[in-house]
CSV table of C-alpha atoms in Angstrom, one decimal:
chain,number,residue,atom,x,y,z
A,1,UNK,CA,-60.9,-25.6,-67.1
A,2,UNK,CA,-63.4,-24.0,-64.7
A,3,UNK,CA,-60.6,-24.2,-61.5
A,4,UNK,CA,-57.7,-22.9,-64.4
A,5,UNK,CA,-59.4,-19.7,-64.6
A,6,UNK,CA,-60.8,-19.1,-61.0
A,7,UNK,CA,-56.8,-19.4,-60.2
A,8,UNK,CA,-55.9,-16.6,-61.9
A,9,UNK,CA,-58.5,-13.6,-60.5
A,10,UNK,CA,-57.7,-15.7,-57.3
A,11,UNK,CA,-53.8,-14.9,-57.2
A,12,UNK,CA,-54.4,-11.5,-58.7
A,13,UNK,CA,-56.5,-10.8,-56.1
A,14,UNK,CA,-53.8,-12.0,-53.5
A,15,UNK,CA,-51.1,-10.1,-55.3
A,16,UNK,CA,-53.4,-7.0,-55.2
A,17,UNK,CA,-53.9,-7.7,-51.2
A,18,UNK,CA,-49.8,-7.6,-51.1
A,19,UNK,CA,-49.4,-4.5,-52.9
A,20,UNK,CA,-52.4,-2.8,-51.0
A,21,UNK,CA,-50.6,-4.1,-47.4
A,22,UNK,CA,-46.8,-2.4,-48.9
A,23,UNK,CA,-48.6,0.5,-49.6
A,24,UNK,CA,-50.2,1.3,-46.5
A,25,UNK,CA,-47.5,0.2,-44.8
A,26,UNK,CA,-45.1,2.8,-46.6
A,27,UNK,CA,-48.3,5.4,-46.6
A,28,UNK,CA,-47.8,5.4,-42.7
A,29,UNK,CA,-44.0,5.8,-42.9
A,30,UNK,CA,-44.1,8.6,-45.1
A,31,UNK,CA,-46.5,10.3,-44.1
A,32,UNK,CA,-45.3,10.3,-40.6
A,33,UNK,CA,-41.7,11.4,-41.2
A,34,UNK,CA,-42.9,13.8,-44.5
A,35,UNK,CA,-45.9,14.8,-42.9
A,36,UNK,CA,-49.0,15.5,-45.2
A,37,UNK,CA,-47.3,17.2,-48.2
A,38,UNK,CA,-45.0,14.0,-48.9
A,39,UNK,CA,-44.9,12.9,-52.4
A,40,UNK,CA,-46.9,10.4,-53.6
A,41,UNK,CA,-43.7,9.1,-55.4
A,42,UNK,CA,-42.0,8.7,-52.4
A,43,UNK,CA,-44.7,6.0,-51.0
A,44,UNK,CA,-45.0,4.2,-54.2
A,45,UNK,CA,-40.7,3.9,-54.6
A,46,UNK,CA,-40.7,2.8,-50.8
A,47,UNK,CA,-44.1,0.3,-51.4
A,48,UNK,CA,-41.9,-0.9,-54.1
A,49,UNK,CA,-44.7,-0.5,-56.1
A,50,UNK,CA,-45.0,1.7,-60.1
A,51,UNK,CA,-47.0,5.0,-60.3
A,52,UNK,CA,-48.9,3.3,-62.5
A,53,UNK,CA,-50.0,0.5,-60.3
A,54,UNK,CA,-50.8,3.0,-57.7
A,55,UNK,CA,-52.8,5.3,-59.4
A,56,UNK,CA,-54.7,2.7,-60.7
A,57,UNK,CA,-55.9,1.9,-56.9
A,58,UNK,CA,-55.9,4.9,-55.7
A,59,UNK,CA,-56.2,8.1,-58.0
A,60,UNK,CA,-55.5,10.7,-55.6
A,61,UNK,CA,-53.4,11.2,-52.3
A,62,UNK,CA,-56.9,12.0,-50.5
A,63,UNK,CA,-58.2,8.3,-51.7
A,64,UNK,CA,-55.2,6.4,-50.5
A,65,UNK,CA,-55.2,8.5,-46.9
A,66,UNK,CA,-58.9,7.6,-46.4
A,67,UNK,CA,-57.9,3.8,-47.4
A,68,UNK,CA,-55.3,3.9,-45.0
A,69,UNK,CA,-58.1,5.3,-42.2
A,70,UNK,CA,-60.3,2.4,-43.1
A,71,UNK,CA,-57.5,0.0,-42.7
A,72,UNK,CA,-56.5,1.3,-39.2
A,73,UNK,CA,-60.0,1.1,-37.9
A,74,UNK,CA,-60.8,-2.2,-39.8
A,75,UNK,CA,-57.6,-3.7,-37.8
A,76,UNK,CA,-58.4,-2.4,-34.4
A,77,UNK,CA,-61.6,-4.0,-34.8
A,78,UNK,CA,-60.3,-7.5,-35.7
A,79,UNK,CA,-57.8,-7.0,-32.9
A,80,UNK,CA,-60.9,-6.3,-30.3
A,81,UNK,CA,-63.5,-9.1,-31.2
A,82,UNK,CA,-60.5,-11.7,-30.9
A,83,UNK,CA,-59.6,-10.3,-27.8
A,84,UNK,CA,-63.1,-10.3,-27.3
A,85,UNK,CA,-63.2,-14.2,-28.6
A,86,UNK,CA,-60.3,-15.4,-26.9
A,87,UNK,CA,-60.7,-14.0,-23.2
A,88,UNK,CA,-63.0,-15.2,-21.1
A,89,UNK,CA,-61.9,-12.7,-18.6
A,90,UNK,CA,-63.5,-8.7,-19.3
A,91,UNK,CA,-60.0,-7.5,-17.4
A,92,UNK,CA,-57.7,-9.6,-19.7
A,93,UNK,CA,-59.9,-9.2,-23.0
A,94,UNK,CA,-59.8,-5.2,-22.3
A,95,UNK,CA,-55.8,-5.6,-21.6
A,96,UNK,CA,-54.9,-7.8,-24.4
A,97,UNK,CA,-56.9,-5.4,-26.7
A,98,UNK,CA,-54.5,-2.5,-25.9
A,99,UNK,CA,-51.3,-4.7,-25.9
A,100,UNK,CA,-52.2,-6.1,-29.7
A,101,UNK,CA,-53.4,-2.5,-30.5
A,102,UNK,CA,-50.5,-0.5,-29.6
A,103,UNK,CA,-47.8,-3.5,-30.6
A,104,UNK,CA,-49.4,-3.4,-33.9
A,105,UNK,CA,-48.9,0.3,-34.8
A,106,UNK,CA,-45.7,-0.5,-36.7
A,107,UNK,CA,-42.8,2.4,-37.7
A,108,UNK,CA,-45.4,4.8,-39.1
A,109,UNK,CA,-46.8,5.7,-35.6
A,110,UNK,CA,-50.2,7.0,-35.0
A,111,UNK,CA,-52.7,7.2,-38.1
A,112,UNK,CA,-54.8,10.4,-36.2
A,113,UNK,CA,-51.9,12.9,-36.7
A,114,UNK,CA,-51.2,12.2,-39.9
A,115,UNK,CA,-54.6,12.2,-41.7
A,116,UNK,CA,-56.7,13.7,-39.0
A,117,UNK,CA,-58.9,17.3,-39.5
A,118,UNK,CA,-57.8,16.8,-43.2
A,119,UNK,CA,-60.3,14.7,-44.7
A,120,UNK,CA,-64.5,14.5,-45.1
A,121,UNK,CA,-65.6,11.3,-44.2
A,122,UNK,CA,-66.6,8.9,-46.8
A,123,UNK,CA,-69.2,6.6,-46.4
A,124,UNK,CA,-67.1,3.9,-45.9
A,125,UNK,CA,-65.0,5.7,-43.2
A,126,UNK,CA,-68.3,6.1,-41.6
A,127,UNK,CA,-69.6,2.5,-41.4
A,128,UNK,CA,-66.1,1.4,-40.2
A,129,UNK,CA,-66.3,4.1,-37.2
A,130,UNK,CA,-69.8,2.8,-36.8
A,131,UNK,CA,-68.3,-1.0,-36.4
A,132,UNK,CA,-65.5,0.2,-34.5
A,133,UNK,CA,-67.1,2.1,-31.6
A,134,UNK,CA,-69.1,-0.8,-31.3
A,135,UNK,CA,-66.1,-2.9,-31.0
A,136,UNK,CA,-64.9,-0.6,-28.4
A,137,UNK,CA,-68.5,-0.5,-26.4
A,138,UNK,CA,-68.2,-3.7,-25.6
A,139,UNK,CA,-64.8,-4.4,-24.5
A,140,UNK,CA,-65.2,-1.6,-22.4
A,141,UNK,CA,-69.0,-2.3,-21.2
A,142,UNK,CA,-67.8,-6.2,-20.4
A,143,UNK,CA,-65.3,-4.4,-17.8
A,144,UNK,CA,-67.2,-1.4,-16.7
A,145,UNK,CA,-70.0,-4.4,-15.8
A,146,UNK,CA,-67.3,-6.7,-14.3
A,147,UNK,CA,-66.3,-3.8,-12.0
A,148,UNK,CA,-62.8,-4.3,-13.2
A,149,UNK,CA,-62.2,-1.1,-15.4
A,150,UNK,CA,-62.8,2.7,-13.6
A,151,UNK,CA,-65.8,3.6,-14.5
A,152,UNK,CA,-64.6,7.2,-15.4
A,153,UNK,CA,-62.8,5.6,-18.3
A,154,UNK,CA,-64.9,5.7,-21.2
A,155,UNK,CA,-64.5,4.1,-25.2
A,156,UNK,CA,-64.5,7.0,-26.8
A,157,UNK,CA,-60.8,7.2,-25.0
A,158,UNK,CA,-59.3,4.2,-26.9
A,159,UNK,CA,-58.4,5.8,-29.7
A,160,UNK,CA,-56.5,9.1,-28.1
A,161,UNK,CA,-54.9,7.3,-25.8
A,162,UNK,CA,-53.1,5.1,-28.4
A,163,UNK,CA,-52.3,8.0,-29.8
A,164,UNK,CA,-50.7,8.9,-26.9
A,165,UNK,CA,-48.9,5.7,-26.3
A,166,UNK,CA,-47.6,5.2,-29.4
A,167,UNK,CA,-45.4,8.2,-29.9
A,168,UNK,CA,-42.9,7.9,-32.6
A,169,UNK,CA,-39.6,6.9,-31.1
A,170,UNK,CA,-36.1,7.3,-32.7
A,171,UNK,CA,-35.1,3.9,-31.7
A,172,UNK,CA,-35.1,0.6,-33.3
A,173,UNK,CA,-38.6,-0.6,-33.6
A,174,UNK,CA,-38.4,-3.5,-31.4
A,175,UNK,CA,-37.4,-1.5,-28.5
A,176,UNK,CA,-39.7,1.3,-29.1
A,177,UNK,CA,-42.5,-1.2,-28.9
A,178,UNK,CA,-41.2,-2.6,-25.6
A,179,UNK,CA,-41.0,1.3,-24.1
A,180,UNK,CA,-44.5,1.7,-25.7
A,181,UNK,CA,-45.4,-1.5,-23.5
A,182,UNK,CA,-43.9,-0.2,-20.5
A,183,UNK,CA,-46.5,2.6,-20.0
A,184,UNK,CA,-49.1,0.8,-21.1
A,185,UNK,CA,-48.2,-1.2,-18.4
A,186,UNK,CA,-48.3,1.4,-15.9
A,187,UNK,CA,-51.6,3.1,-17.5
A,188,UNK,CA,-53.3,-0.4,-16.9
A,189,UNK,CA,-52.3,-0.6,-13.4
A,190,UNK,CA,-54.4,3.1,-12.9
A,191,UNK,CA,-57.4,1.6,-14.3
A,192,UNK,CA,-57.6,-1.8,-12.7
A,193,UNK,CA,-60.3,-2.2,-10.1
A,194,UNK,CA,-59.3,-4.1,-7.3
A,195,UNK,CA,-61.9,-6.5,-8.0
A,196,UNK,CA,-59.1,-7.1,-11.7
A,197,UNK,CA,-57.9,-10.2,-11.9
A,198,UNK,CA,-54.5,-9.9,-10.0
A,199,UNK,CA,-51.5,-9.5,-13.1
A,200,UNK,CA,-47.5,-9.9,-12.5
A,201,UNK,CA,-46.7,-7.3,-10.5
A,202,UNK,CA,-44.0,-4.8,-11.7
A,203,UNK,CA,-44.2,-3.3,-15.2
A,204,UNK,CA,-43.4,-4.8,-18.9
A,205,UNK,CA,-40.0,-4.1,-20.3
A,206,UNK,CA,-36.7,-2.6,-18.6
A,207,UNK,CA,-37.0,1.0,-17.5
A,208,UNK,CA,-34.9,2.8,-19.7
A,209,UNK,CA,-31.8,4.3,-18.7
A,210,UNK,CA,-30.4,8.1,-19.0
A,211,UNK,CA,-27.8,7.6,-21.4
A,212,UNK,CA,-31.1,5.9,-23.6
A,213,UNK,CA,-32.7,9.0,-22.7
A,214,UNK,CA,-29.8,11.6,-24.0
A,215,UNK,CA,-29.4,9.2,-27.1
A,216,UNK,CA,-33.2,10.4,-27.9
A,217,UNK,CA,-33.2,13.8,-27.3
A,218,UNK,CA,-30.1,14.0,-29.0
A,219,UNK,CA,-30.9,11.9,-32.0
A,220,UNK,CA,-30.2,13.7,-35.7
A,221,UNK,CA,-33.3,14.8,-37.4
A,222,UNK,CA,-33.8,12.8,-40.4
């Protein structure tokens, strides 16, 4: 009977981690093409997910936004302690970091624009930061001591330059990821040492081409 019942909070629990994923997920999208002012309505129709049910996790537009901050920085620190796990090398843990990082930003684009300078920090947004620039410290310090990394490049510019990178793209996602690879690519290749382990030469992805290029300027807003 015992196991009967521990089921139940157990798949609630994994249904609640589904809805929580669709809502950030849709959060991001919104939010990004809406900007800040976007209804509420309009992330819970596109989370596939009731007004009810979402009010009920998160009362306020403010609360989801500072979930979705958490979420962001929780996932970039995953994505740098197995990078950090997984590669004995400082060059290729530091690399691989950035490539997961920026692959991972999905459709919604950067998180900074969308909630940044809006909200106080909780303390939960706090403690992640906390965990997260020690993340960062390290991957960066393994390099820095290496003498693989330039030494002018600092943590603290992780989180703006994905910002950078990841600039939303009116193109189909997989492609915008691969141009998004591409100058990572060539960002890498200014801050590898020459003492970096040697990588392919030449950068990710094909260059894109100019009628690509008038197809993006010229794409309808929307």
């Amino acid at each position: 009977m015992g196991d009967t019942h521990a089921g139940k909070p157990r798949g609630r629990q994994r249904e609640a981690d589904r809805n929580d994923a669709r809502l950030m997920r849709a959060a991001r999208e919104v939010f990004a093409e809406r900007g800040w002012d976007a209804p509420v309505s309009e992330i819970a129709r596109r989370a596939g997910i009731g007004m009810g049910s979402l009010y009920r996790r998160y009362p306020s537009k403010e609360l989801l936004a500072q979930r979705m901050r958490v979420a962001g920085m929780e996932q970039l620190i995953a994505q740098a302690r197995t990078a950090l796990a997984e590669e004995p090398d400082p060059w290729a843990a530091f690399a691989r970091f950035l490539r997961d990082a920026l692959s991972a930003q999905g459709p919604g684009g950067p998180l900074l624009p969308l909630v940044g300078g809006r909200l106080p920090a909780t303390d939960e947004v706090t403690a992640a930061a906390a965990r997260l620039r020690a993340a960062l410290d390290e991957l960066v310090g393994d390099a820095h001591r290496a003498g693989v990394l330039s030494t002018d490049f600092a943590s603290a510019d992780i989180p703006l330059l994905l910002e950078h990178l990841a600039a939303r793209l009116p193109v189909a996602g997989e492609r915008a990821t691969a141009l998004h690879l591409r100058y990572l690519g060539l960002v890498l290749a200014g801050l590898r040492t020459p003492a970096a382990v040697a990588e392919p030469a030449g950068l990710p992805g094909p260059a894109p081409h100019w009628a690509e290029l008038s197809e993006l300027w010229n794409a309808p807003e929307g």
